[in-house]
Amino acid sequence: MNEKIKLREAMSIGIGGMVGGGIFAVLGLAVSLAQGGTPVAFLIAGILALITSYSYVKLSMTDPDRGGTVKFINQGFGKSVFSGGMNNLLWISYIIMLSLYASAFGSYAPNLLEISNRTADFHIYASAIIILATAINYYSIKIVGQIESYAVIIKLIILLSFILLGIYGLFGNPNLSQLSFENWETPLKLTTGGMVIFVAYEGFELIANAAPDIENPKINIPKAYYYSVIFVILLYVIIAAVTVGSIPFKEIATAQDYVLAAAAKPMLGTTGFTIITIAALISTFSAINASLYGGSRVSYEIAQDDELPHHLTSLLWNQPIGLLITAVATLAIANLLKLESLSTAGSVGFLSIFAIVNFVGFKLHAEINGNRIIPLTGFLLCLTAVLVLIQQQYLSNKVGVIVAISIIFSCFLLEWIYKKTKITIK
């Protein structure tokens, strides 16, 4: 019999999923978009994640399934071209998240050890970490789990220490005035900032995959979702406030890709910079490790549900073939796209998926014994967020928007072609 997952372990799945490489990758980007209002941007994104978690709670409790999001979308729309396209988008969004984490690793690592110049080092480190994580996934899934459980503790200890020391360091800091209201961007820009960095909250949905094994599910499933999302909102909002209040905007812009390490420097000097850099490397490495496994599972589930070719259920070196495809695709995207484009494409992907899960929560509200207003609100907010994000980012980051729209279009087109050819062959 499988050992049951306790509340603490279920929460660590959600917190570990969210506090992966996200905060290290997108904090500088958030400050460049929201300026002094960065904590508010993180709060806006967090509220959207919290509303969405309601649908996940109700769906996870009614029909716990290791397929998680894939199964929820199929429950709401049957095994159609639409649900298949959305599930394909989920897989591609995982690959974009992996590329974002690898990109963060590639930005932080040269601060510890330079090999040649910064651009070349970025590509060397980003590629090396994907290859290493893929090798570990092939070697032993048990090791992936062990790395993740230690990494969650290490990164939380370091981030909480950063917060405590950072709050202490804010007293008398001349940069504290950067948080004042006149340094905030317009409400629309704050919202856009929150939506671009929404990827930092992606990860709580992984609790759904563990739902069948959670003990005392009626009590612990809602707690696992809500506690982990609320904890991460507070964590991010305080980290954003400490960062903006610690170093000048000019310095944040210079160190955009490794801003958390730069923010530790005024408080702890080079030692602080090094400690946060190490925390970023551990976090992004553990996130890549866990997401590679998660991404390969998603492709396996989709193929099992006949929404992708059955070849994807076959094994290569005792792992689903999707693991290798996920790793190769990540390698390509991480080396081709810039951070902001990755973040925009990832956020558009996950906001679209969460919009649909919220719609399923609304559609099946009677069956899942849920309130219909909360999922409907979540659906409308996610949909609005996608439109605002695309419209705003199109002005400053055309590549990211084009990539995001192309990915969505391709996911549905491929699903339609697959379904059509399958019917023809039959």
Tab-separated table of N, CA and C in Angstrom, residues 152-265:
chain	number	residue	atom	x	y	z
A	152	VAL	N	13.781	22.333	-1.224
A	152	VAL	CA	12.671	23.166	-0.713
A	152	VAL	C	13.075	23.776	0.625
A	153	ILE	N	13.658	22.962	1.508
A	153	ILE	CA	14.055	23.448	2.840
A	153	ILE	C	15.170	24.490	2.714
A	154	ILE	N	16.207	24.171	1.913
A	154	ILE	CA	17.360	25.084	1.777
A	154	ILE	C	16.922	26.440	1.229
A	155	LYS	N	16.133	26.413	0.124
A	155	LYS	CA	15.773	27.701	-0.496
A	155	LYS	C	14.852	28.519	0.406
A	156	LEU	N	13.952	27.845	1.165
A	156	LEU	CA	13.065	28.601	2.065
A	156	LEU	C	13.847	29.215	3.217
A	157	ILE	N	14.820	28.467	3.776
A	157	ILE	CA	15.646	29.011	4.872
A	157	ILE	C	16.391	30.257	4.380
A	158	ILE	N	16.995	30.140	3.176
A	158	ILE	CA	17.772	31.275	2.649
A	158	ILE	C	16.866	32.462	2.335
A	159	LEU	N	15.706	32.207	1.713
A	159	LEU	CA	14.800	33.313	1.370
A	159	LEU	C	14.217	33.979	2.621
A	160	LEU	N	13.878	33.175	3.632
A	160	LEU	CA	13.342	33.750	4.878
A	160	LEU	C	14.424	34.545	5.614
A	161	SER	N	15.673	34.064	5.557
A	161	SER	CA	16.794	34.816	6.170
A	161	SER	C	16.986	36.135	5.425
A	162	PHE	N	16.888	36.077	4.093
A	162	PHE	CA	17.006	37.284	3.266
A	162	PHE	C	15.951	38.307	3.688
A	163	ILE	N	14.716	37.817	3.937
A	163	ILE	CA	13.620	38.703	4.345
A	163	ILE	C	13.924	39.352	5.701
A	164	LEU	N	14.321	38.516	6.681
A	164	LEU	CA	14.575	39.037	8.039
A	164	LEU	C	15.706	40.052	8.042
A	165	LEU	N	16.828	39.695	7.387
A	165	LEU	CA	17.963	40.615	7.321
A	165	LEU	C	17.604	41.843	6.479
A	166	GLY	N	16.819	41.602	5.420
A	166	GLY	CA	16.426	42.692	4.526
A	166	GLY	C	15.562	43.717	5.217
A	167	ILE	N	14.594	43.251	6.029
A	167	ILE	CA	13.713	44.177	6.762
A	167	ILE	C	14.544	45.006	7.738
A	168	TYR	N	15.492	44.330	8.401
A	168	TYR	CA	16.393	45.024	9.339
A	168	TYR	C	17.222	46.073	8.579
A	169	GLY	N	17.684	45.691	7.381
A	169	GLY	CA	18.522	46.577	6.564
A	169	GLY	C	17.776	47.763	5.973
A	170	LEU	N	16.436	47.695	5.974
A	170	LEU	CA	15.640	48.793	5.405
A	170	LEU	C	15.644	50.040	6.295
A	171	PHE	N	15.851	49.838	7.620
A	171	PHE	CA	15.835	50.989	8.535
A	171	PHE	C	16.955	51.960	8.162
A	172	GLY	N	16.545	53.177	7.835
A	172	GLY	CA	17.543	54.205	7.495
A	172	GLY	C	18.092	54.082	6.082
A	173	ASN	N	17.571	53.141	5.283
A	173	ASN	CA	18.068	52.976	3.916
A	173	ASN	C	17.463	54.071	3.022
A	174	PRO	N	18.312	54.864	2.343
A	174	PRO	CA	17.772	55.960	1.509
A	174	PRO	C	16.889	55.467	0.351
A	175	ASN	N	17.064	54.197	-0.045
A	175	ASN	CA	16.278	53.667	-1.169
A	175	ASN	C	14.847	53.285	-0.789
A	176	LEU	N	14.549	53.355	0.512
A	176	LEU	CA	13.213	52.980	0.993
A	176	LEU	C	12.124	53.835	0.327
A	177	SER	N	12.495	55.085	-0.018
A	177	SER	CA	11.526	56.003	-0.639
A	177	SER	C	11.062	55.505	-2.017
A	178	GLN	N	11.816	54.551	-2.611
A	178	GLN	CA	11.421	54.012	-3.927
A	178	GLN	C	10.069	53.296	-3.863
A	179	LEU	N	9.695	52.841	-2.639
A	179	LEU	CA	8.420	52.130	-2.469
A	179	LEU	C	7.235	53.090	-2.380
A	180	SER	N	7.526	54.398	-2.256
A	180	SER	CA	6.426	55.355	-2.063
A	180	SER	C	5.529	55.432	-3.298
A	181	PHE	N	4.325	55.873	-3.053
A	181	PHE	CA	3.255	55.820	-4.052
A	181	PHE	C	3.620	56.506	-5.370
A	182	GLU	N	4.403	57.611	-5.287
A	182	GLU	CA	4.727	58.338	-6.542
A	182	GLU	C	5.648	57.548	-7.468
A	183	ASN	N	6.281	56.506	-6.928
A	183	ASN	CA	7.143	55.662	-7.775
A	183	ASN	C	6.406	54.452	-8.362
A	184	TRP	N	5.115	54.342	-8.073
A	184	TRP	CA	4.338	53.232	-8.633
A	184	TRP	C	4.006	53.523	-10.088
A	185	GLU	N	3.903	52.470	-10.859
A	185	GLU	CA	3.437	52.618	-12.232
A	185	GLU	C	1.909	52.750	-12.228
A	186	THR	N	1.307	53.013	-13.392
A	186	THR	CA	-0.163	53.137	-13.485
A	186	THR	C	-0.813	51.789	-13.145
A	187	PRO	N	-2.092	51.797	-12.697
A	187	PRO	CA	-2.758	50.521	-12.369
A	187	PRO	C	-2.684	49.492	-13.501
A	188	LEU	N	-2.800	49.960	-14.748
A	188	LEU	CA	-2.740	49.038	-15.891
A	188	LEU	C	-1.360	48.395	-15.992
A	189	LYS	N	-0.311	49.214	-15.798
A	189	LYS	CA	1.055	48.685	-15.875
A	189	LYS	C	1.361	47.754	-14.702
A	190	LEU	N	0.800	48.060	-13.530
A	190	LEU	CA	0.974	47.177	-12.360
A	190	LEU	C	0.343	45.822	-12.654
A	191	THR	N	-0.860	45.857	-13.248
A	191	THR	CA	-1.558	44.616	-13.594
A	191	THR	C	-0.759	43.833	-14.630
A	192	THR	N	-0.252	44.550	-15.649
A	192	THR	CA	0.552	43.879	-16.680
A	192	THR	C	1.796	43.262	-16.058
A	193	GLY	N	2.442	44.027	-15.162
A	193	GLY	CA	3.621	43.512	-14.455
A	193	GLY	C	3.290	42.231	-13.714
A	194	GLY	N	2.144	42.239	-13.026
A	194	GLY	CA	1.703	41.053	-12.290
A	194	GLY	C	1.456	39.868	-13.209
A	195	MET	N	0.918	40.142	-14.390
A	195	MET	CA	0.591	39.053	-15.318
A	195	MET	C	1.836	38.496	-16.018
A	196	VAL	N	2.805	39.387	-16.329
A	196	VAL	CA	4.052	38.912	-16.956
A	196	VAL	C	4.778	37.954	-16.018
A	197	ILE	N	4.720	38.272	-14.714
A	197	ILE	CA	5.452	37.432	-13.747
A	197	ILE	C	4.531	36.392	-13.094
A	198	PHE	N	3.349	36.184	-13.669
A	198	PHE	CA	2.409	35.189	-13.120
A	198	PHE	C	3.046	33.797	-13.062
A	199	VAL	N	4.006	33.545	-13.952
A	199	VAL	CA	4.693	32.242	-13.958
A	199	VAL	C	5.323	31.917	-12.607
A	200	ALA	N	5.612	32.944	-11.800
A	200	ALA	CA	6.218	32.698	-10.487
A	200	ALA	C	5.250	31.959	-9.554
A	201	TYR	N	3.948	31.992	-9.865
A	201	TYR	CA	2.952	31.282	-9.045
A	201	TYR	C	2.566	29.926	-9.629
A	202	GLU	N	3.040	29.652	-10.840
A	202	GLU	CA	2.752	28.345	-11.436
A	202	GLU	C	3.413	27.284	-10.560
A	203	GLY	N	2.703	26.217	-10.265
A	203	GLY	CA	3.291	25.165	-9.437
A	203	GLY	C	2.332	24.626	-8.389
A	204	PHE	N	1.370	25.481	-7.915
A	204	PHE	CA	0.422	24.983	-6.908
A	204	PHE	C	-0.447	23.872	-7.482
A	205	GLU	N	-0.624	23.883	-8.841
A	205	GLU	CA	-1.492	22.869	-9.474
A	205	GLU	C	-0.898	21.469	-9.398
A	206	LEU	N	0.391	21.362	-9.027
A	206	LEU	CA	1.019	20.037	-8.905
A	206	LEU	C	0.427	19.235	-7.741
A	207	ILE	N	-0.218	19.944	-6.801
A	207	ILE	CA	-0.882	19.247	-5.683
A	207	ILE	C	-1.953	18.299	-6.236
A	208	ALA	N	-2.588	18.699	-7.350
A	208	ALA	CA	-3.651	17.880	-7.957
A	208	ALA	C	-3.134	16.487	-8.330
A	209	ASN	N	-1.874	16.419	-8.809
A	209	ASN	CA	-1.313	15.125	-9.219
A	209	ASN	C	-1.090	14.198	-8.029
A	210	ALA	N	-0.941	14.806	-6.835
A	210	ALA	CA	-0.708	13.996	-5.632
A	210	ALA	C	-2.000	13.737	-4.855
A	211	ALA	N	-3.122	14.351	-5.305
A	211	ALA	CA	-4.400	14.290	-4.559
A	211	ALA	C	-4.845	12.876	-4.160
A	212	PRO	N	-4.698	11.843	-5.042
A	212	PRO	CA	-5.167	10.512	-4.641
A	212	PRO	C	-4.442	9.937	-3.421
A	213	ASP	N	-3.236	10.467	-3.140
A	213	ASP	CA	-2.426	9.908	-2.041
A	213	ASP	C	-2.440	10.760	-0.780
A	214	ILE	N	-3.210	11.864	-0.785
A	214	ILE	CA	-3.218	12.755	0.391
A	214	ILE	C	-4.138	12.187	1.468
A	215	GLU	N	-3.600	12.099	2.698
A	215	GLU	CA	-4.427	11.538	3.777
A	215	GLU	C	-5.476	12.564	4.231
A	216	ASN	N	-6.598	12.045	4.719
A	216	ASN	CA	-7.712	12.870	5.173
A	216	ASN	C	-8.024	13.969	4.141
A	217	PRO	N	-8.332	13.569	2.875
A	217	PRO	CA	-8.407	14.530	1.766
A	217	PRO	C	-9.411	15.659	1.955
A	218	LYS	N	-10.541	15.396	2.603
A	218	LYS	CA	-11.569	16.440	2.760
A	218	LYS	C	-11.032	17.669	3.494
A	219	ILE	N	-10.157	17.421	4.461
A	219	ILE	CA	-9.589	18.534	5.236
A	219	ILE	C	-8.269	19.006	4.628
A	220	ASN	N	-7.418	18.046	4.233
A	220	ASN	CA	-6.051	18.404	3.855
A	220	ASN	C	-5.879	18.936	2.435
A	221	ILE	N	-6.748	18.517	1.486
A	221	ILE	CA	-6.601	19.043	0.114
A	221	ILE	C	-6.846	20.567	0.088
A	222	PRO	N	-7.976	21.072	0.670
A	222	PRO	CA	-8.156	22.541	0.658
A	222	PRO	C	-7.027	23.262	1.391
A	223	LYS	N	-6.627	22.726	2.549
A	223	LYS	CA	-5.556	23.371	3.322
A	223	LYS	C	-4.263	23.428	2.523
A	224	ALA	N	-3.918	22.313	1.850
A	224	ALA	CA	-2.659	22.242	1.089
A	224	ALA	C	-2.615	23.336	0.024
A	225	TYR	N	-3.710	23.490	-0.715
A	225	TYR	CA	-3.766	24.519	-1.770
A	225	TYR	C	-3.716	25.929	-1.175
A	226	TYR	N	-4.677	26.220	-0.270
A	226	TYR	CA	-4.808	27.597	0.218
A	226	TYR	C	-3.593	28.038	1.029
A	227	TYR	N	-3.128	27.185	1.942
A	227	TYR	CA	-1.984	27.563	2.782
A	227	TYR	C	-0.744	27.820	1.922
A	228	SER	N	-0.499	26.926	0.941
A	228	SER	CA	0.727	27.090	0.145
A	228	SER	C	0.662	28.357	-0.717
A	229	VAL	N	-0.510	28.640	-1.322
A	229	VAL	CA	-0.626	29.851	-2.156
A	229	VAL	C	-0.502	31.115	-1.290
A	230	ILE	N	-1.193	31.147	-0.140
A	230	ILE	CA	-1.132	32.335	0.734
A	230	ILE	C	0.295	32.549	1.250
A	231	PHE	N	0.951	31.458	1.639
A	231	PHE	CA	2.339	31.559	2.127
A	231	PHE	C	3.233	32.177	1.047
A	232	VAL	N	3.092	31.701	-0.192
A	232	VAL	CA	3.959	32.180	-1.288
A	232	VAL	C	3.627	33.633	-1.655
A	233	ILE	N	2.342	34.024	-1.581
A	233	ILE	CA	1.983	35.440	-1.834
A	233	ILE	C	2.734	36.329	-0.840
A	234	LEU	N	2.642	35.979	0.452
A	234	LEU	CA	3.312	36.782	1.494
A	234	LEU	C	4.824	36.821	1.259
A	235	LEU	N	5.390	35.658	0.939
A	235	LEU	CA	6.834	35.546	0.696
A	235	LEU	C	7.265	36.480	-0.445
A	236	TYR	N	6.547	36.408	-1.568
A	236	TYR	CA	6.905	37.202	-2.747
A	236	TYR	C	6.724	38.702	-2.513
A	237	VAL	N	5.608	39.072	-1.874
A	237	VAL	CA	5.322	40.498	-1.647
A	237	VAL	C	6.422	41.110	-0.772
A	238	ILE	N	6.828	40.378	0.285
A	238	ILE	CA	7.866	40.905	1.189
A	238	ILE	C	9.225	40.937	0.490
A	239	ILE	N	9.550	39.874	-0.278
A	239	ILE	CA	10.827	39.862	-1.020
A	239	ILE	C	10.875	41.050	-1.991
A	240	ALA	N	9.756	41.308	-2.682
A	240	ALA	CA	9.696	42.430	-3.635
A	240	ALA	C	9.904	43.760	-2.914
A	241	ALA	N	9.258	43.915	-1.741
A	241	ALA	CA	9.382	45.165	-0.980
A	241	ALA	C	10.820	45.365	-0.491
A	242	VAL	N	11.431	44.303	0.024
A	242	VAL	CA	12.815	44.387	0.521
A	242	VAL	C	13.769	44.738	-0.619
A	243	THR	N	13.562	44.109	-1.788
A	243	THR	CA	14.450	44.361	-2.935
A	243	THR	C	14.352	45.809	-3.406
A	244	VAL	N	13.115	46.283	-3.607
A	244	VAL	CA	12.921	47.659	-4.098
A	244	VAL	C	13.411	48.682	-3.066
A	245	GLY	N	13.280	48.356	-1.789
A	245	GLY	CA	13.707	49.287	-0.739
A	245	GLY	C	15.197	49.228	-0.432
A	246	SER	N	15.898	48.251	-0.998
A	246	SER	CA	17.316	48.055	-0.653
A	246	SER	C	18.293	48.694	-1.626
A	247	ILE	N	18.017	48.562	-2.940
A	247	ILE	CA	18.987	49.070	-3.928
A	247	ILE	C	18.311	49.980	-4.952
A	248	PRO	N	19.062	50.966	-5.491
A	248	PRO	CA	18.466	51.915	-6.444
A	248	PRO	C	17.935	51.225	-7.701
A	249	PHE	N	16.916	51.829	-8.294
A	249	PHE	CA	16.325	51.283	-9.534
A	249	PHE	C	17.394	51.065	-10.609
A	250	LYS	N	18.372	51.981	-10.666
A	250	LYS	CA	19.422	51.881	-11.682
A	250	LYS	C	20.202	50.567	-11.523
A	251	GLU	N	20.523	50.249	-10.262
A	251	GLU	CA	21.272	48.995	-9.985
A	251	GLU	C	20.411	47.771	-10.284
A	252	ILE	N	19.127	47.863	-9.971
A	252	ILE	CA	18.197	46.759	-10.252
A	252	ILE	C	18.164	46.498	-11.760
A	253	ALA	N	18.141	47.582	-12.536
A	253	ALA	CA	18.110	47.439	-14.002
A	253	ALA	C	19.386	46.789	-14.524
A	254	THR	N	20.547	47.164	-13.944
A	254	THR	CA	21.831	46.591	-14.377
A	254	THR	C	21.899	45.097	-14.060
A	255	ALA	N	21.403	44.743	-12.864
A	255	ALA	CA	21.490	43.344	-12.411
A	255	ALA	C	20.163	42.621	-12.592
A	256	GLN	N	19.405	43.021	-13.623
A	256	GLN	CA	18.029	42.518	-13.774
A	256	GLN	C	17.913	40.995	-13.680
A	257	ASP	N	18.850	40.267	-14.283
A	257	ASP	CA	18.743	38.808	-14.333
A	257	ASP	C	19.157	38.118	-13.036
A	258	TYR	N	19.868	38.856	-12.149
A	258	TYR	CA	20.275	38.234	-10.867
A	258	TYR	C	20.056	39.221	-9.714
A	259	VAL	N	18.887	39.894	-9.774
A	259	VAL	CA	18.624	41.030	-8.882
A	259	VAL	C	18.554	40.630	-7.397
A	260	LEU	N	18.091	39.431	-7.099
A	260	LEU	CA	17.965	39.029	-5.693
A	260	LEU	C	19.338	38.962	-5.022
A	261	ALA	N	20.325	38.486	-5.773
A	261	ALA	CA	21.703	38.433	-5.247
A	261	ALA	C	22.234	39.848	-5.049
A	262	ALA	N	21.936	40.732	-6.005
A	262	ALA	CA	22.391	42.132	-5.905
A	262	ALA	C	21.760	42.820	-4.696
A	263	ALA	N	20.492	42.465	-4.386
A	263	ALA	CA	19.785	43.083	-3.258
A	263	ALA	C	20.367	42.644	-1.915
A	264	ALA	N	21.018	41.492	-1.875
A	264	ALA	CA	21.614	40.990	-0.626
A	264	ALA	C	22.943	41.668	-0.328
A	265	LYS	N	23.543	42.292	-1.345
A	265	LYS	CA	24.889	42.866	-1.210
A	265	LYS	C	24.970	44.014	-0.194
